[in-house]
PDB file of C-alpha atoms in Angstrom:
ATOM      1  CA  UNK A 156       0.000   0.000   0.000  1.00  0.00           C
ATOM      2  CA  UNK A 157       2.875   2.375   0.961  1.00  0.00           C
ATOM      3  CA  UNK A 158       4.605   1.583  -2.522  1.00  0.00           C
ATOM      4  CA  UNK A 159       1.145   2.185  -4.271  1.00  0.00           C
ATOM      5  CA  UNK A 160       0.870   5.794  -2.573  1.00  0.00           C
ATOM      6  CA  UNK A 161       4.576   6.782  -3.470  1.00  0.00           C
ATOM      7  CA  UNK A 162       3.901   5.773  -7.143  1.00  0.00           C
ATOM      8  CA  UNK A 163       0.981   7.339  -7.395  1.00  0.00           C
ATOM      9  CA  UNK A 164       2.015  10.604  -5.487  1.00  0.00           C
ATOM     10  CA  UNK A 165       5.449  10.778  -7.784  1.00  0.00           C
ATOM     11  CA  UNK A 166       3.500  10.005 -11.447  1.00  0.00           C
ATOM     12  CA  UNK A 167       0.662  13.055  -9.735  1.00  0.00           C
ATOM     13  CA  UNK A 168       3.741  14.960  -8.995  1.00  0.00           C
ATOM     14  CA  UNK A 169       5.498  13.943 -12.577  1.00  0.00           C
ATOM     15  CA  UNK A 170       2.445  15.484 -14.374  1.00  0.00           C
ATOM     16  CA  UNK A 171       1.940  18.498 -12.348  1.00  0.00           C
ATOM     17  CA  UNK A 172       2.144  21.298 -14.230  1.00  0.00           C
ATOM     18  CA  UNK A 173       3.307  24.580 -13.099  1.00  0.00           C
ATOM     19  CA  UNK A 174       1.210  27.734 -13.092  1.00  0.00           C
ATOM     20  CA  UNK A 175       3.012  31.221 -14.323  1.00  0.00           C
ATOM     21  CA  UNK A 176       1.828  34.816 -14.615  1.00  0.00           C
ATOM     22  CA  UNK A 177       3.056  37.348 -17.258  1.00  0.00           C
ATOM     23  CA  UNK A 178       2.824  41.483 -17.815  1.00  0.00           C
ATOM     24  CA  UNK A 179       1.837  41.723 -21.105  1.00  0.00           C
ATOM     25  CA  UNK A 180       1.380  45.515 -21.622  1.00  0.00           C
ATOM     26  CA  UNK A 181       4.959  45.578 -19.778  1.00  0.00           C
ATOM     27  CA  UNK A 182       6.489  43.132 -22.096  1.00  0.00           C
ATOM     28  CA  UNK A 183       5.404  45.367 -24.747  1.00  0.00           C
ATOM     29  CA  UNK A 184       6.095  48.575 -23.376  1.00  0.00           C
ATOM     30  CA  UNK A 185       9.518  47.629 -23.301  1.00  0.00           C
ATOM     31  CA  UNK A 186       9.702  46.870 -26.851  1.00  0.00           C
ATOM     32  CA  UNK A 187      10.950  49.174 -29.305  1.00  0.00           C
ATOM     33  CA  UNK A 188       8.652  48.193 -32.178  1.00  0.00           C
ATOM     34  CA  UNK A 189       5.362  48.253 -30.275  1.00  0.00           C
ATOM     35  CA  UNK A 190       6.799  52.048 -29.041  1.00  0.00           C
ATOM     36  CA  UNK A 191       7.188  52.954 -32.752  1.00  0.00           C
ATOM     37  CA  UNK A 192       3.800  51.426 -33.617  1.00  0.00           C
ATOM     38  CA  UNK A 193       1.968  53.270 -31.135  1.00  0.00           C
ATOM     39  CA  UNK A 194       3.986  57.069 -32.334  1.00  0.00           C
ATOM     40  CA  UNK A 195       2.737  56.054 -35.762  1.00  0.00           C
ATOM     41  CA  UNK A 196      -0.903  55.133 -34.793  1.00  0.00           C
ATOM     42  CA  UNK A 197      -0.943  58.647 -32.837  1.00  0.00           C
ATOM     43  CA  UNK A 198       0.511  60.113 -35.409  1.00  0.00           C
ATOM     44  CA  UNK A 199      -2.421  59.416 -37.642  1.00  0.00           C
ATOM     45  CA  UNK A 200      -5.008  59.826 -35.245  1.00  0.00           C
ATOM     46  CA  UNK A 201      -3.441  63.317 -34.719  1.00  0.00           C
ATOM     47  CA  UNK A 202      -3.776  64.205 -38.425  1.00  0.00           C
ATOM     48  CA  UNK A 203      -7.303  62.712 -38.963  1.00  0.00           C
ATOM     49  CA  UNK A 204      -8.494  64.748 -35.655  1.00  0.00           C
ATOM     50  CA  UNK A 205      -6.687  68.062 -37.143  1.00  0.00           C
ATOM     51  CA  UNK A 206      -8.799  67.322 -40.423  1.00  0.00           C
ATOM     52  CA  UNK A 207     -11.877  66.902 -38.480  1.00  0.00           C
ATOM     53  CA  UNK A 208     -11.280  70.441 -36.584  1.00  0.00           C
ATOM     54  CA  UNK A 209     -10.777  71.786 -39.629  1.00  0.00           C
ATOM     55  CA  UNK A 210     -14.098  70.907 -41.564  1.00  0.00           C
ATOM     56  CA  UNK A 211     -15.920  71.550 -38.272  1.00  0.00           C
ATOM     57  CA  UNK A 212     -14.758  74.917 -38.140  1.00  0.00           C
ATOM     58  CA  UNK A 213     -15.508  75.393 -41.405  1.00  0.00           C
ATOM     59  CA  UNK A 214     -19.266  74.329 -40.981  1.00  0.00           C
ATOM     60  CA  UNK A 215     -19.242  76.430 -37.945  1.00  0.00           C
ATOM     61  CA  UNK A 216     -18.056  79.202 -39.388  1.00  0.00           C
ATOM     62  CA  UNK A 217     -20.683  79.086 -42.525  1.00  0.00           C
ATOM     63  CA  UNK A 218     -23.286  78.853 -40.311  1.00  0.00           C
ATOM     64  CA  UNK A 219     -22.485  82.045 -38.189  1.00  0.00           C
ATOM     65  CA  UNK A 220     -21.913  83.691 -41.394  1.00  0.00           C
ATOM     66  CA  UNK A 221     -25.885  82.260 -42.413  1.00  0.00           C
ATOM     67  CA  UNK A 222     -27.327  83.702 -38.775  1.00  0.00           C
ATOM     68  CA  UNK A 223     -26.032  87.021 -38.978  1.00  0.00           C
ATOM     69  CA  UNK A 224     -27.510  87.832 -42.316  1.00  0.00           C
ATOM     70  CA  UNK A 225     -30.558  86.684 -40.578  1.00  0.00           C
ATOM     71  CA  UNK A 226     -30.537  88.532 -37.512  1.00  0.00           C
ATOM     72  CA  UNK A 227     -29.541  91.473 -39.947  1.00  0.00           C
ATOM     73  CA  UNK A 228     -33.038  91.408 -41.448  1.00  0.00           C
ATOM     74  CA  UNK A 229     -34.615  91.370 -37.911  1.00  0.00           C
ATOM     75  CA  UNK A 230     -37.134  93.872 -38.114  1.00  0.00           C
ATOM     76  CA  UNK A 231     -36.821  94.750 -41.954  1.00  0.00           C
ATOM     77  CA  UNK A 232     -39.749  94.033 -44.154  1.00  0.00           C
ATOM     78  CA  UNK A 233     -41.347  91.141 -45.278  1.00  0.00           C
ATOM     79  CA  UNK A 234     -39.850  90.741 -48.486  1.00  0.00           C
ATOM     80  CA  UNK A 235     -36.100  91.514 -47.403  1.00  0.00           C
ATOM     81  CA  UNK A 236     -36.240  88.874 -45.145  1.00  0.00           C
ATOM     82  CA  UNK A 237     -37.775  86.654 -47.692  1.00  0.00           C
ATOM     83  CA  UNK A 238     -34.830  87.501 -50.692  1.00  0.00           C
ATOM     84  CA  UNK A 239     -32.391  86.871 -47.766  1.00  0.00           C
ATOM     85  CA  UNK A 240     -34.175  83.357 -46.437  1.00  0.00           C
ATOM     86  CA  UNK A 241     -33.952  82.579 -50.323  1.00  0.00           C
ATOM     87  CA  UNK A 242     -30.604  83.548 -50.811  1.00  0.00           C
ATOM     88  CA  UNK A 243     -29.703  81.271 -47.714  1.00  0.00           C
ATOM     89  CA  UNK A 244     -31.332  78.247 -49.306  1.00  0.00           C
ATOM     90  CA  UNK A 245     -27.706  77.289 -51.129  1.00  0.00           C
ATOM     91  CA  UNK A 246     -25.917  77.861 -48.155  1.00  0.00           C
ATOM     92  CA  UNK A 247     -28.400  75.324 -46.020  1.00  0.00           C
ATOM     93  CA  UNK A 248     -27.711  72.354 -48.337  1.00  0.00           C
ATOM     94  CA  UNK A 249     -23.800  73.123 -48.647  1.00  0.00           C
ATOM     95  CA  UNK A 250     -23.967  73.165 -44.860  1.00  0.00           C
ATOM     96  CA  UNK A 251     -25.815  69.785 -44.784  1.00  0.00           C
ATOM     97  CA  UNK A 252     -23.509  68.862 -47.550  1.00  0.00           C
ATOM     98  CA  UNK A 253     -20.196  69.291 -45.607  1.00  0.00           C
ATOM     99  CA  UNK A 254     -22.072  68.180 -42.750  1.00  0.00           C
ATOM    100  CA  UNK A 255     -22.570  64.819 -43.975  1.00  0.00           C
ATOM    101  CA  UNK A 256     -18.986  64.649 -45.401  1.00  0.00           C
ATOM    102  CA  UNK A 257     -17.750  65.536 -42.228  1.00  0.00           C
ATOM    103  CA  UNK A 258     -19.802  62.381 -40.951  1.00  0.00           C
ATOM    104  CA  UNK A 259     -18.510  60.166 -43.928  1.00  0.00           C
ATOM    105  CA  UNK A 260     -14.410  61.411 -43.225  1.00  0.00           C
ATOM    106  CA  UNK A 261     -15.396  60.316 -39.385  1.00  0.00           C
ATOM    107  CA  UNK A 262     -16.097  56.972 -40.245  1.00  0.00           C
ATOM    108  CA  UNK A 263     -13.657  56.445 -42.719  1.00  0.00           C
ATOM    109  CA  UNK A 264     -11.026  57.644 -39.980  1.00  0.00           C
ATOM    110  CA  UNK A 265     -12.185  55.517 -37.781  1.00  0.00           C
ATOM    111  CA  UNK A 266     -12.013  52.488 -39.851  1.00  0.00           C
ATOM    112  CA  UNK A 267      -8.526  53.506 -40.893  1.00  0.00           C
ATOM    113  CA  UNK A 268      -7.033  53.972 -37.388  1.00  0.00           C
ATOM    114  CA  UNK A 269      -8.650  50.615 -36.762  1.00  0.00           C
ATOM    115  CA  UNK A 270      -6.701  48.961 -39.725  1.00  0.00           C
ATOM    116  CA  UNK A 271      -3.814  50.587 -38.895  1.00  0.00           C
ATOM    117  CA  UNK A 272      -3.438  49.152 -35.229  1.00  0.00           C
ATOM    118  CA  UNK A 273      -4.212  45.582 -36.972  1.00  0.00           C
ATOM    119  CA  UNK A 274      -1.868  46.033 -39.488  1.00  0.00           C
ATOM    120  CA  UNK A 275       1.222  47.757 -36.759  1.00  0.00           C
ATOM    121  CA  UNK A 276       0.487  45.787 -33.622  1.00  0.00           C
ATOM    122  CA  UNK A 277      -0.570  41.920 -34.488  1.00  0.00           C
ATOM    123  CA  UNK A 278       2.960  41.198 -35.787  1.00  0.00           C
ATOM    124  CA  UNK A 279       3.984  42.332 -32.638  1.00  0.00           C
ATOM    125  CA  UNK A 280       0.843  40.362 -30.139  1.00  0.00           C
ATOM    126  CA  UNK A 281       2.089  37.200 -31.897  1.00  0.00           C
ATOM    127  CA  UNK A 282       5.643  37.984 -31.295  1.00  0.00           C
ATOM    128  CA  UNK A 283       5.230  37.936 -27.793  1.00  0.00           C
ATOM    129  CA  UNK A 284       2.439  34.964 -27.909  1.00  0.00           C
ATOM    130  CA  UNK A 285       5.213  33.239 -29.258  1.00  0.00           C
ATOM    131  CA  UNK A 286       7.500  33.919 -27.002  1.00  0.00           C
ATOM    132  CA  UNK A 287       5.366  33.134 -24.199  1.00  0.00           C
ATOM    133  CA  UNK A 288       4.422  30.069 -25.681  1.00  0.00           C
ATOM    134  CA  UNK A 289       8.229  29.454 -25.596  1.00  0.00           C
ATOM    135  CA  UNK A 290       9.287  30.229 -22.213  1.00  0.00           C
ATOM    136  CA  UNK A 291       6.328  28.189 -21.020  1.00  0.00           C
ATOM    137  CA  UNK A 292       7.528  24.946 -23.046  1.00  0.00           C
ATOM    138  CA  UNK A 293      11.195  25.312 -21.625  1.00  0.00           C
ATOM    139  CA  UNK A 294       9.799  25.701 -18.062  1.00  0.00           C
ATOM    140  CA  UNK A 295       7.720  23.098 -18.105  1.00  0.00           C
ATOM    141  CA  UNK A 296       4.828  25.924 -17.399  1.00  0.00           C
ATOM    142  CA  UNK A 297       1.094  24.382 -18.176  1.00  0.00           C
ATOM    143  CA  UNK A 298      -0.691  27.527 -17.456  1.00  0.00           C
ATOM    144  CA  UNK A 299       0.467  30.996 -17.802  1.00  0.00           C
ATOM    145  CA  UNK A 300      -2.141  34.463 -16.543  1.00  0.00           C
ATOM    146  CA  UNK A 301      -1.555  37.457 -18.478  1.00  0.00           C
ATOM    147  CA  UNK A 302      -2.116  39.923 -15.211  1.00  0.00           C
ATOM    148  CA  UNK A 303      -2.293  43.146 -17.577  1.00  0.00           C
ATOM    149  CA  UNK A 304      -5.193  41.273 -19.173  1.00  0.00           C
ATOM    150  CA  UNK A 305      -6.606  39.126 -16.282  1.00  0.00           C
ATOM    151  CA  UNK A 306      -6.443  41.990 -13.484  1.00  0.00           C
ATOM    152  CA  UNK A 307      -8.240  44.835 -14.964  1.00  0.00           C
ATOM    153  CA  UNK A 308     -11.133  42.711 -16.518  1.00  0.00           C
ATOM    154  CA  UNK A 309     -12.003  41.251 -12.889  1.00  0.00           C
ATOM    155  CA  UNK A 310     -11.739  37.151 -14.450  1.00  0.00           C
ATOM    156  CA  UNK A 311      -8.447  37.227 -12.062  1.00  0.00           C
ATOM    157  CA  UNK A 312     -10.367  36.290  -9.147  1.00  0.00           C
ATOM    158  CA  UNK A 313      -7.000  35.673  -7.047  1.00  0.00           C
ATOM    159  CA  UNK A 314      -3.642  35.990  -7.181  1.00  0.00           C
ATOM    160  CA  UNK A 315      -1.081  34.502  -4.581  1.00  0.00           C
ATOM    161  CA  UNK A 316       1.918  35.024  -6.721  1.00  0.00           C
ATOM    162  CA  UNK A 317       3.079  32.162  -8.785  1.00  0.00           C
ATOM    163  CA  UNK A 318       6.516  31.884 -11.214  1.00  0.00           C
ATOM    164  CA  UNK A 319       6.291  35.710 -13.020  1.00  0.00           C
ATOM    165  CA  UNK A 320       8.367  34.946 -16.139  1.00  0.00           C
ATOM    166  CA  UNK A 321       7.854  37.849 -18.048  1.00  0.00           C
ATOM    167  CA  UNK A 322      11.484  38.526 -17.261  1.00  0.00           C
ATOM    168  CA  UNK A 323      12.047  34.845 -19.143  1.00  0.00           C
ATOM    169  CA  UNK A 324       9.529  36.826 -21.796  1.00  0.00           C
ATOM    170  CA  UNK A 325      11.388  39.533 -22.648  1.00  0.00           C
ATOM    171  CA  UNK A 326      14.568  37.748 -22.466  1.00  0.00           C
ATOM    172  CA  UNK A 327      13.666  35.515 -25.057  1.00  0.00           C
ATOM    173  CA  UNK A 328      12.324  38.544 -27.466  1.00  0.00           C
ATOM    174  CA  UNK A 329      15.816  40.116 -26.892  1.00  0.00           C
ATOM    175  CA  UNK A 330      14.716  42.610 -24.793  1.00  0.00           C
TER     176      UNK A 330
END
C-alpha cells in the first residue's frame, strides 16, 4: 500500500504542471517596435483629428456667417427677409452637404485607425504569444495568466503570486 501511494504521489507529482503569470502591456512597453507602432498610430489619429477640426470649423463658421444675415433682417420688411431666407437656401444644403462629409471622413477615420493598429500591432501580439508560448515549453509551465489582461477585466479572481516569467519573456524577445 505504501509503494502504491509513493507511485501514485510521484507520477501526480510527474504530471503536475506549473502555473506562471506574465505582464503583457509591460512586455510590450519595453519593446521598441510596439513604441514605434503606437507614435505612428498617434501620429495618424493626430492628423485625422486636425482634419476633423478643420471641416468643423468650417461648418461652424458658414453657419455664423448664415445667422447674422438673418438677424440682420430682424425687423426689416417682409420681403427683405424673404430675398435673404432665399438667398440662404444654397448655403443650407452646402452646410448639410459638408455636414454629412464631415460624418462620412469620421467613419472612414475611424475604420482607418482601426486597420492601422491591426496592421502595426498583431505582428507584434504574436511575437510575444510566441515567445510566451516558448518560455512556457522550456519551463515546463502548463498555465500561464496574463495579469495586464486578467487583473483589470475582474476574471483574475486571485492571485497569490506564482513563477512571473515575463522577465524569461522579454529575455527571449531580446529585450
Amino acid at each position: 500500500m505504501a509503494l502504491f501511494s509513493v507511485l501514485l504521489f510521484g507520477f501526480s507529482a510527474i504530471n503536475a504542471q506549473s502555473v506562471a503569470h506574465v505582464n503583457s502591456q509591460e512586455i510590450l512597453e519595453g519593446m521598441p517596435a510596439f513604441k514605434e507602432a503606437q507614435t505612428k498610430i498617434q501620429s495618424e489619429n493626430d492628423r485625422h483629428k486636425a482634419e476633423i477640426e478643420r471641416q468643423q470649423k468650417e461648418i461652424q463658421d458658414i453657419y455664423a456667417k448664415a445667422q447674422k444675415q438673418i438677424e440682420a433682417v430682424k425687423g426689416k420688411s417682409e420681403a427683405e427677409q424673404r430675398k435673404v431666407m432665399q438667398s440662404l437656401a444654397p448655403v443650407e444644403q452646402d452646410l448639410q452637404k459638408k455636414q454629412q462629409a464631415l460624418n462620412e471622413y469620421q467613419q472612414k477615420a475611424v475604420q482607418s485607425i482601426s486597420k492601422m493598429q491591426a496592421e502595426l500591432l498583431e505582428p507584434i501580439y504574436k511575437k510575444v504569444q510566441n515567445a510566451i508560448e516558448i518560455v512556457g515549453g522550456k519551463e515546463n509551465i502548463g498555465y500561464i495568466f496574463d495579469l495586464a489582461v486578467m487583473a483589470p477585466s475582474g476574471s483574475l479572481v486571485y492571485y497569490g503570486g506564482g513563477k512571473d516569467v515575463s522577465a524569461l519573456v522579454k529575455k527571449q524577445l531580446g529585450l
